[in-house]
Coordinates of C-alpha atoms in Angstrom, one line a residue:
Chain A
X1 CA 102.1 74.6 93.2
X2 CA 100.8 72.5 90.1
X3 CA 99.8 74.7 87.3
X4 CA 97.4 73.8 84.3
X5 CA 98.1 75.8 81.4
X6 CA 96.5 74.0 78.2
X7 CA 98.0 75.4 74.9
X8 CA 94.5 74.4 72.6
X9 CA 91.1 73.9 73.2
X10 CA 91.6 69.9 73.1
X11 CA 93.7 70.4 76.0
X12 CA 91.6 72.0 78.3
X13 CA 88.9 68.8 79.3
X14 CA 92.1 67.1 80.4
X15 CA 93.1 70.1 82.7
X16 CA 89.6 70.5 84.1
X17 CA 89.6 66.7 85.3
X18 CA 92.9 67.4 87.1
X19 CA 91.6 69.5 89.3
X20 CA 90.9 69.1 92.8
X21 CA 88.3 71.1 95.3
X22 CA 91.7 73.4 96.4
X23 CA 92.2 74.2 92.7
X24 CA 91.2 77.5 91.8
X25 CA 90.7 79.2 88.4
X26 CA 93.4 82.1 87.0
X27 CA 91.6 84.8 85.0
X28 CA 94.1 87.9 85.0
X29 CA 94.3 87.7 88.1
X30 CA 94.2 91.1 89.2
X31 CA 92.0 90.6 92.6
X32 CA 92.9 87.0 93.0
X33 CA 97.1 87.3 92.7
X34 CA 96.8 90.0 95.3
X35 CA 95.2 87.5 98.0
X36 CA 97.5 84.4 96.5
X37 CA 100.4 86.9 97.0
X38 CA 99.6 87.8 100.7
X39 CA 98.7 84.6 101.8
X40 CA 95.0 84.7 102.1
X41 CA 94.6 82.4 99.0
X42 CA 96.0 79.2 99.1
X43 CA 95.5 77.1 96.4
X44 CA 96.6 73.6 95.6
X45 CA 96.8 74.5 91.8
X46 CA 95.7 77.3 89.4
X47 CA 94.8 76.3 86.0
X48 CA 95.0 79.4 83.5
X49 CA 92.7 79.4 79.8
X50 CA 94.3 82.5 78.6
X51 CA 96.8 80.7 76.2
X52 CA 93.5 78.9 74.5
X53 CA 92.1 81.1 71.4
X54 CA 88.9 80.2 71.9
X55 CA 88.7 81.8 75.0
X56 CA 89.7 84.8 74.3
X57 CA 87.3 85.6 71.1
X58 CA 84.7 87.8 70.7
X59 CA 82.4 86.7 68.0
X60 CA 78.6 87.6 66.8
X61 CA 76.2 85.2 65.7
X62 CA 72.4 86.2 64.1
X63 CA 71.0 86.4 67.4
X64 CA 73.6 88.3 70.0
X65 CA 77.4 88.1 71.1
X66 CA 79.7 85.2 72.6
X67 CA 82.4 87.0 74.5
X68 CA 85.3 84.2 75.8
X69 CA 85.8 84.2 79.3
X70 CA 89.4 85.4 78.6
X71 CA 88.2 88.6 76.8
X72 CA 90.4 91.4 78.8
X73 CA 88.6 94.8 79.8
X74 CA 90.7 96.7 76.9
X75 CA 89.0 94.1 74.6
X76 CA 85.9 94.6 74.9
X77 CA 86.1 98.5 75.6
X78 CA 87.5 98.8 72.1
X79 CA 85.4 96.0 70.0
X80 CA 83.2 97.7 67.5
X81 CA 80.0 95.3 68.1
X82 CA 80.2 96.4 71.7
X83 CA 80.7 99.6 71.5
X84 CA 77.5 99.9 68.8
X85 CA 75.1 97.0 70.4
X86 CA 76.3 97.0 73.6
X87 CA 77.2 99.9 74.8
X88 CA 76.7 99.7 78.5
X89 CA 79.6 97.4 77.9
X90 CA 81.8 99.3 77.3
X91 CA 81.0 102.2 79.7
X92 CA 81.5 99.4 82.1
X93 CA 84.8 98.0 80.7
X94 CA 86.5 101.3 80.1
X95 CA 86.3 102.2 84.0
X96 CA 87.4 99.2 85.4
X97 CA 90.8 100.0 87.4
X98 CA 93.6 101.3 85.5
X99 CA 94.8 101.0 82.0
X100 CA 97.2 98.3 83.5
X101 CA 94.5 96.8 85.0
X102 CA 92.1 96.6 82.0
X103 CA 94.8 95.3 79.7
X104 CA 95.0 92.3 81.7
X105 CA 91.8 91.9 83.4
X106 CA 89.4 89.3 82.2
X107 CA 85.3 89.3 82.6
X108 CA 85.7 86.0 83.5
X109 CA 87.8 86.8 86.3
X110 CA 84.9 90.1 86.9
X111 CA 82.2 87.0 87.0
X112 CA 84.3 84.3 89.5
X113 CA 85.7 87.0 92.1
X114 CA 81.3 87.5 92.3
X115 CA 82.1 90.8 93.8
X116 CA 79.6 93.1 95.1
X117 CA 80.9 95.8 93.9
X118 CA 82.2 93.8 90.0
X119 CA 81.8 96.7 87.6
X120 CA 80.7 94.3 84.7
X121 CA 77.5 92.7 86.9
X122 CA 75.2 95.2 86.7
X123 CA 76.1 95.2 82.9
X124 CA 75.5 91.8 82.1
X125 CA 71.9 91.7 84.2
X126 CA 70.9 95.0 81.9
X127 CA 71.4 92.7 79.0
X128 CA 70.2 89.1 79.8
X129 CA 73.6 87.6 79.8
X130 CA 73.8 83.5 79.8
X131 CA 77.3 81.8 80.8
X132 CA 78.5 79.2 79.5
X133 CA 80.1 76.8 81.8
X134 CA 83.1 74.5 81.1
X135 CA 83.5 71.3 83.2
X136 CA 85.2 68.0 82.2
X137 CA 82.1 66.5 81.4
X138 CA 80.4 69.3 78.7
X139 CA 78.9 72.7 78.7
X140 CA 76.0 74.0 80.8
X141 CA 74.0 77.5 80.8
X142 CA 73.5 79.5 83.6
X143 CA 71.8 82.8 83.1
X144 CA 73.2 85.6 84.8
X145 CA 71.0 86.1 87.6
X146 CA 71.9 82.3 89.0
X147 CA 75.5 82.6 88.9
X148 CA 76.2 84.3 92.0
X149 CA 75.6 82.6 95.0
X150 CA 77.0 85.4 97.9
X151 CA 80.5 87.7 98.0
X152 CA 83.1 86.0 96.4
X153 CA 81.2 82.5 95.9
X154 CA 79.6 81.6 91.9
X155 CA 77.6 78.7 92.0
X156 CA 80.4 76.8 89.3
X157 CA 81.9 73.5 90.7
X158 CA 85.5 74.0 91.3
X159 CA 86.7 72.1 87.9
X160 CA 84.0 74.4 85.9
X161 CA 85.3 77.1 84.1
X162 CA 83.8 80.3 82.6
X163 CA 84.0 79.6 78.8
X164 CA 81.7 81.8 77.0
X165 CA 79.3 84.8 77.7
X166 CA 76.3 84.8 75.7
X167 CA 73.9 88.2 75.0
X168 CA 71.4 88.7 72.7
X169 CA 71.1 91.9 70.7
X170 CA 69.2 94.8 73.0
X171 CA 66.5 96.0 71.4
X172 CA 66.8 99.1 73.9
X173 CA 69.4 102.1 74.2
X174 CA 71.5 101.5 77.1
X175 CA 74.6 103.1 79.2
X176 CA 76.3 102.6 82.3
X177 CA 77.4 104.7 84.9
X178 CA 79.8 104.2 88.0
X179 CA 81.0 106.3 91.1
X180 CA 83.4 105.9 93.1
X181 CA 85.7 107.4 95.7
X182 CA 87.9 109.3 93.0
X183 CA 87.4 110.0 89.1
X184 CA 90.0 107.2 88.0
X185 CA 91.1 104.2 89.2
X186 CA 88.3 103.5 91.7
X187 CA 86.3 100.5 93.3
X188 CA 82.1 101.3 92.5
X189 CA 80.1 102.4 95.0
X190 CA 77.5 102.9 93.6
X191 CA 76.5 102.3 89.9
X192 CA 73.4 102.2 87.4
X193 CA 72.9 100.2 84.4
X194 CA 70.0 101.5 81.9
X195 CA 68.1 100.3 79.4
X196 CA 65.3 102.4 77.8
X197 CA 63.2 102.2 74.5
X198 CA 60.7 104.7 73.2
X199 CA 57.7 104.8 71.7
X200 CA 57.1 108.8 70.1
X201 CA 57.8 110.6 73.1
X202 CA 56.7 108.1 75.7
X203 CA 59.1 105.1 77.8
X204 CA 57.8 101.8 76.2
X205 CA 60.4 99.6 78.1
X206 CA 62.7 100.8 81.0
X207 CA 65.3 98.0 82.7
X208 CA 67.4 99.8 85.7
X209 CA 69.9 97.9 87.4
X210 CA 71.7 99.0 90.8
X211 CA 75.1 98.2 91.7
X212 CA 77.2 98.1 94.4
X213 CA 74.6 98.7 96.9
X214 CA 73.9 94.8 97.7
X215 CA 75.4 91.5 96.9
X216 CA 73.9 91.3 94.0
X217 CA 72.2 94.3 91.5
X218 CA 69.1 95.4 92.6
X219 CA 66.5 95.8 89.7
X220 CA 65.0 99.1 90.8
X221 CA 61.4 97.8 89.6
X222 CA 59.4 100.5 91.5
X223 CA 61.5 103.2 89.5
X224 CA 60.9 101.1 86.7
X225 CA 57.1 101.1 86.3
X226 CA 56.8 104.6 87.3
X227 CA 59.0 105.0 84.1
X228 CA 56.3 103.0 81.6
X229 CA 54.6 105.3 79.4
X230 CA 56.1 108.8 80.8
X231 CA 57.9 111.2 78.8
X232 CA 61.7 111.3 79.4
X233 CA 61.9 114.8 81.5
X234 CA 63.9 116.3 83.8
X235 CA 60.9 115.7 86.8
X236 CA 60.4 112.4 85.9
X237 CA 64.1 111.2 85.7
X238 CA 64.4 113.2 89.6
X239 CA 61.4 110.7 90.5
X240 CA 63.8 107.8 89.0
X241 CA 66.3 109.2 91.4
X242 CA 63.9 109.7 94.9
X243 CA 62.8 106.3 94.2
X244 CA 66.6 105.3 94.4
X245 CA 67.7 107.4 97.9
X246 CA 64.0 106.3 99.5
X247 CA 65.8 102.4 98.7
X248 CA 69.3 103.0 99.2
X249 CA 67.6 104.6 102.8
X250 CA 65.8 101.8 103.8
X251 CA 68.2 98.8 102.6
X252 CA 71.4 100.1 102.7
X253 CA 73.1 99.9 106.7
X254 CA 74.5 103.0 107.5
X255 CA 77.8 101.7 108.0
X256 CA 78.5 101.2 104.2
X257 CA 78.1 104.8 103.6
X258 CA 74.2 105.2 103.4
X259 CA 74.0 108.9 104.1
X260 CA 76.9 109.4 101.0
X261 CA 75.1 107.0 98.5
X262 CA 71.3 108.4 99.3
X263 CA 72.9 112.1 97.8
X264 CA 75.2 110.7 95.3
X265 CA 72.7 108.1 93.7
X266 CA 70.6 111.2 92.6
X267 CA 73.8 112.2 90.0
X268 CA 74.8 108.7 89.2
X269 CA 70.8 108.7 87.9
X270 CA 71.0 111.7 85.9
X271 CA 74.2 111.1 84.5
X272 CA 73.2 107.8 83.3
X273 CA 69.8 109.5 81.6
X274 CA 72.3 111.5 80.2
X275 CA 74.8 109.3 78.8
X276 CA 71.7 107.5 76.7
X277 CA 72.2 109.8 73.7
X278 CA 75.9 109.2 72.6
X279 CA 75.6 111.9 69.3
X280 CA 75.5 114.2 72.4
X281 CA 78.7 113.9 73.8
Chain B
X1 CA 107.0 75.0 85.1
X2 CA 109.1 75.4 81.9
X3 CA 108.2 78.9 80.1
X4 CA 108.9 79.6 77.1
X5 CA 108.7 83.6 76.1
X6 CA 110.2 86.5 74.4
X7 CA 111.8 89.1 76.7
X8 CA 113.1 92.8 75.4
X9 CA 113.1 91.1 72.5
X10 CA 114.9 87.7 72.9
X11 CA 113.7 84.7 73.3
X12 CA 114.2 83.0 76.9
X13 CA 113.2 79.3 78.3
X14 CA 113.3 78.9 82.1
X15 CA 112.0 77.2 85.0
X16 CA 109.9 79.3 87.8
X17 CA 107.0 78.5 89.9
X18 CA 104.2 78.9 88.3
X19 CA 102.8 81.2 90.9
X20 CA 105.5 83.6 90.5
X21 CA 104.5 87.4 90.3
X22 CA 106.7 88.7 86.5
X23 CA 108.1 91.3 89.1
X24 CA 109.7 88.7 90.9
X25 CA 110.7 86.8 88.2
X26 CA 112.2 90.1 86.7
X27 CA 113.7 91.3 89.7
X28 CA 115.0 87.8 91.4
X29 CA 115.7 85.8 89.1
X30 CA 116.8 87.6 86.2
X31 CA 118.3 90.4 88.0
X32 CA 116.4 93.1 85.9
X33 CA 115.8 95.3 89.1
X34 CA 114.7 98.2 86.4
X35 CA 111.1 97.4 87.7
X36 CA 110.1 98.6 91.1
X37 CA 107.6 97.5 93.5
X38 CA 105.8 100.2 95.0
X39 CA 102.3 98.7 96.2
X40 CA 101.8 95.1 95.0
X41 CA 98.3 95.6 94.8
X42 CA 97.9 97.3 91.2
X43 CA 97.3 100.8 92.7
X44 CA 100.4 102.3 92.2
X45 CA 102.1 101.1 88.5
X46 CA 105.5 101.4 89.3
X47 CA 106.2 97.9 88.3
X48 CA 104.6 98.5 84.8
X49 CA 106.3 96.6 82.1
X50 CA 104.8 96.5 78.4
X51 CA 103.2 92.7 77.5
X52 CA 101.9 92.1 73.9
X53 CA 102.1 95.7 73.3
X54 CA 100.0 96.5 76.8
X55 CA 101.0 98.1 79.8
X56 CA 100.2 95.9 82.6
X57 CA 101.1 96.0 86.4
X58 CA 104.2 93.1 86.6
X59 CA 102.5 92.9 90.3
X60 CA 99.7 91.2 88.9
X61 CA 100.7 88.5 86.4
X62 CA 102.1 85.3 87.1
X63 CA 104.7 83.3 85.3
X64 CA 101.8 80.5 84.6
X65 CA 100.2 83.5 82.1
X66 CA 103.2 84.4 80.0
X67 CA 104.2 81.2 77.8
X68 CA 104.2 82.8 74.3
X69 CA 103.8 86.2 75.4
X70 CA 105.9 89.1 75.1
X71 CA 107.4 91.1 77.4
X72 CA 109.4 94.3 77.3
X73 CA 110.8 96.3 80.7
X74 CA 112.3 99.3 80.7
X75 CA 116.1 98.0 80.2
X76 CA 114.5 97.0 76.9
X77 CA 113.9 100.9 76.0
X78 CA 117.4 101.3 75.1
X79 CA 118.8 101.9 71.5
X80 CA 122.2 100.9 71.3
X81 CA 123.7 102.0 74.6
X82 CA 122.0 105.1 74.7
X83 CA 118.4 106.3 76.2
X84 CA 115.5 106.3 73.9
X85 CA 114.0 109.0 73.2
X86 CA 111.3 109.2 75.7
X87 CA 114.1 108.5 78.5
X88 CA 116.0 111.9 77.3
X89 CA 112.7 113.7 77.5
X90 CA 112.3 112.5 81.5
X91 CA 116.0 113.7 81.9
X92 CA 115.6 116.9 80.1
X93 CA 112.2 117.8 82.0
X94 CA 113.2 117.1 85.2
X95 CA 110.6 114.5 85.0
X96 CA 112.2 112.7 87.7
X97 CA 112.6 113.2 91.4
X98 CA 113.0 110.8 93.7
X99 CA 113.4 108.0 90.7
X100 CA 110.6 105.5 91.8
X101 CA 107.6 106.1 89.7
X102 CA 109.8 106.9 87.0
X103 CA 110.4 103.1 85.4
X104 CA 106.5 102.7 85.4
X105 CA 105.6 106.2 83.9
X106 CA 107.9 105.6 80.7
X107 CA 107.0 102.0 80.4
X108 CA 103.4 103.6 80.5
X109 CA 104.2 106.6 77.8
X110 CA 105.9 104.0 75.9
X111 CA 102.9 101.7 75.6
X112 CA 100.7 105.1 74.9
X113 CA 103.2 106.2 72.2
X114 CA 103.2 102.7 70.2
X115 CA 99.6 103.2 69.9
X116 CA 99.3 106.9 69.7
X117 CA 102.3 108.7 68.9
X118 CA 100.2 111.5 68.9
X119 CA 98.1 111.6 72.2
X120 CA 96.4 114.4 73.4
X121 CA 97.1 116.0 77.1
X122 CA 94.1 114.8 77.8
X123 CA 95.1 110.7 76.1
X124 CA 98.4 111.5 78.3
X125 CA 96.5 111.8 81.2
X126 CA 94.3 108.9 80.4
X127 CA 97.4 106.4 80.0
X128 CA 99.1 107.4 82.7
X129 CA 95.7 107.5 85.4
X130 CA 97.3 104.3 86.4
X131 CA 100.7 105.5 87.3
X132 CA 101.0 107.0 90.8
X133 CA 104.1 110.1 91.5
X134 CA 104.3 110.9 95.4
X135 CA 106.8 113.7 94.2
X136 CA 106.4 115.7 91.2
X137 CA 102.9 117.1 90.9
X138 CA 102.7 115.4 87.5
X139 CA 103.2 118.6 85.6
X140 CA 107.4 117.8 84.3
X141 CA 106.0 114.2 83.9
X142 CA 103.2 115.5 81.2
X143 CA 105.6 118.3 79.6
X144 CA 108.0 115.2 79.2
X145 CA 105.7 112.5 77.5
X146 CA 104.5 115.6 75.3
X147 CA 107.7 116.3 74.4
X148 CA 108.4 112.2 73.4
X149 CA 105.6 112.7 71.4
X150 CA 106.4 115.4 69.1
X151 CA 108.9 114.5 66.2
X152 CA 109.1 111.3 67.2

């Protein structure tokens, strides 16, 4: 199998125009090198960034964050702008797989395996996330709610790569919750991304993405405008979470665990209310 | 492809496929059968091996990721001849059983410990969530990473 590895960022044009429609893109590679290994992936050639600095960075600019594409879970768990600005981040980050797992995996690889259950998505919708996408012939944007096309498919060409990951600063306090079959170590099932300012004692914006329940997060807008102008109490954040089983109900088939997810969404909702206030915990 | 890396502390240049899983590579090639397969699906960490100072399942990487890295498996772990510390502690806890988690809980506890020489159970626990035992229970495993921990 041909392999592209570029050393430097000069390199890496020159590797993109290599590749062919059978070439696929190597992030960690800890969902793709389990199909490559069994035989349901067969590519032609895998071209890996990893080795290239400048995909690997995290930086801040006046405006928001550019994560690299090569950025590993671990990273970004631990990154001090994250973990202050972007919180939801790194509840998202720090619950991917295992420590193994997170140490190698890359939200690149979270974006391009477009899974339905991708812990980072619901993340990135909460907080407007633009990629920026490599291809021998320059850059383009594409905002995050373009990207994915269906399970497992982005809309990139196949010589595009995932350079940068662009958010501005939230001007809300957010968190992130996931659930899953067991405490650690687990594929979502069913997770929330918040976003919430306040104004006194009343919501002034609410954003309230749901994971894991479609192919791609569902922005819970009915929950969302019931939210606008309410105090922040334990009736109204049960509301938030009715709102939630009444969807889940009508949307989700019953073969992919309706009946579980209706009950469990309700905790998933409180415990992501909860999480809000950080001092708290 | 030709790669270029640093392994237990040496550096080595050789020619693999570039699609080649490190555990293969380890166990194949290089005849460093220390690391053991368990699931090959990153569920299980027995094949954990320590890369730029991060445990990671040798499962899922491929030669094509390593050039410059470095890597260090558990025949690394050894100080002149004899079992590092953390080693002794496994033996002296009866942290092993049948033997097969075993490689990837130390490589695991070793990656904690050059962190965090002073973890918490609950840090213990944390580190090693990704480190599966079929045998034990867990509890000589803990009492034996504590134990690597204190004085060290």
């Amino acid at each position: 199998m041909e392999a592209y590895v570029p050393k430097s960022y000069s390199e890496v044009k020159e590797c993109l125009s290599k590749m062919t429609p059978d070439s696929k893109f190597l992030g960690g590679g800890t969902d793709f090198i389990i199909r490559l290994h069994s035989g349901m992936a067969k590519p032609g050639a895998l071209c890996y960034l990893g080795a290239v600095d400048e995909f690997r960075r995290i930086e801040t600019n006046r405006s928001g964050i550019v994560i690299g594409g090569y950025a590993t879970m671990t990273e970004m768990e631990h990154n001090e702008v994250i973990r202050e600005q972007f919180p939801a981040l790194m509840d998202a980050a720090s619950d991917v797989g295992s420590l193994q797992i997170r140490n190698h995996g890359t939200i690149g690889g979270n974006l391009g395996n477009a899974s339905p259950a991708g812990d980072l998505i619901p993340v990135l919708y909460l907080y407007d996330a633009v990629i920026e996408a490599l291809g021998p012939d320059g850059t383009r944007m594409i905002p995050i709610t373009e990207l994915i096309e269906r399970p497992g498919k982005t809309v990139l060409d196949y010589n595009e790569a995932i350079y940068r990951i662009h958010m501005p600063f939230p001007k809300f306090k957010s968190s992130f919750v996931k659930l899953g079959t067991r405490k650690k170590v687990t594929i979502a099932r069913i997770d929330m991304a918040l976003g919430i300012s306040m104004e006194q004692d009343k919501v002034k914006s609410v954003r309230i993405l749901i994971g894991a329940i479609s192919v791609r997060p569902v922005k819970l807008r009915e929950a969302e405008e019931f939210l606008i102008g309410k105090p922040l109490n334990e009736y109204n954040i049960m509301k938030v979470a009715e709102i939630l089983s009444d969807y889940i109900m009508a949307n989700t088939p019953k073969e992919f665990d309706r009946d579980y997810k209706v009950y469990a969404s309700r905790g998933v909702v409180m415990d992501t209310f909860l999480k809000l206030d950080r001092e708290k915990q | 492809m030709k790669l270029t890396f640093k392994l237990n502390g040496k550096k080595r240049v050789i020619e693999a496929e570039p699609q080649k899983r490190l555990l293969d590579l380890l166990r194949e090639d290089l005849h460093m059968t220390g690391t053991k397969e368990g699931c090959g699906e990153g569920e299980c960490g027995a094949c954990t091996v320590i890369i730029d100072g991060e445990a990671v399942h040798s499962c899922l990487t491929l030669v094509c990721q390593l050039e410059g890295r470095e890597v260090i498996t558990i025949e690394g772990l050894e100080e002149n001849g004899e079992m590092c510390r953390i080693q002794r502690m496994f033996v002296e806890e009866t942290a092993i059983q049948c033997g097969y988690c075993t490689t990837g809980m130390i490589m695991s506890t070793k990656a904690l410990l050059m962190h965090n020489p002073h973890p918490t159970e609950q840090e213990i626990r944390n580190a090693l969530a990704g480190n599966i035992c079929r045998c034990s229970g867990y509890t000589q495993i803990i009492k034996a990473v504590k134990r690597s921990a204190e004085e060290a």
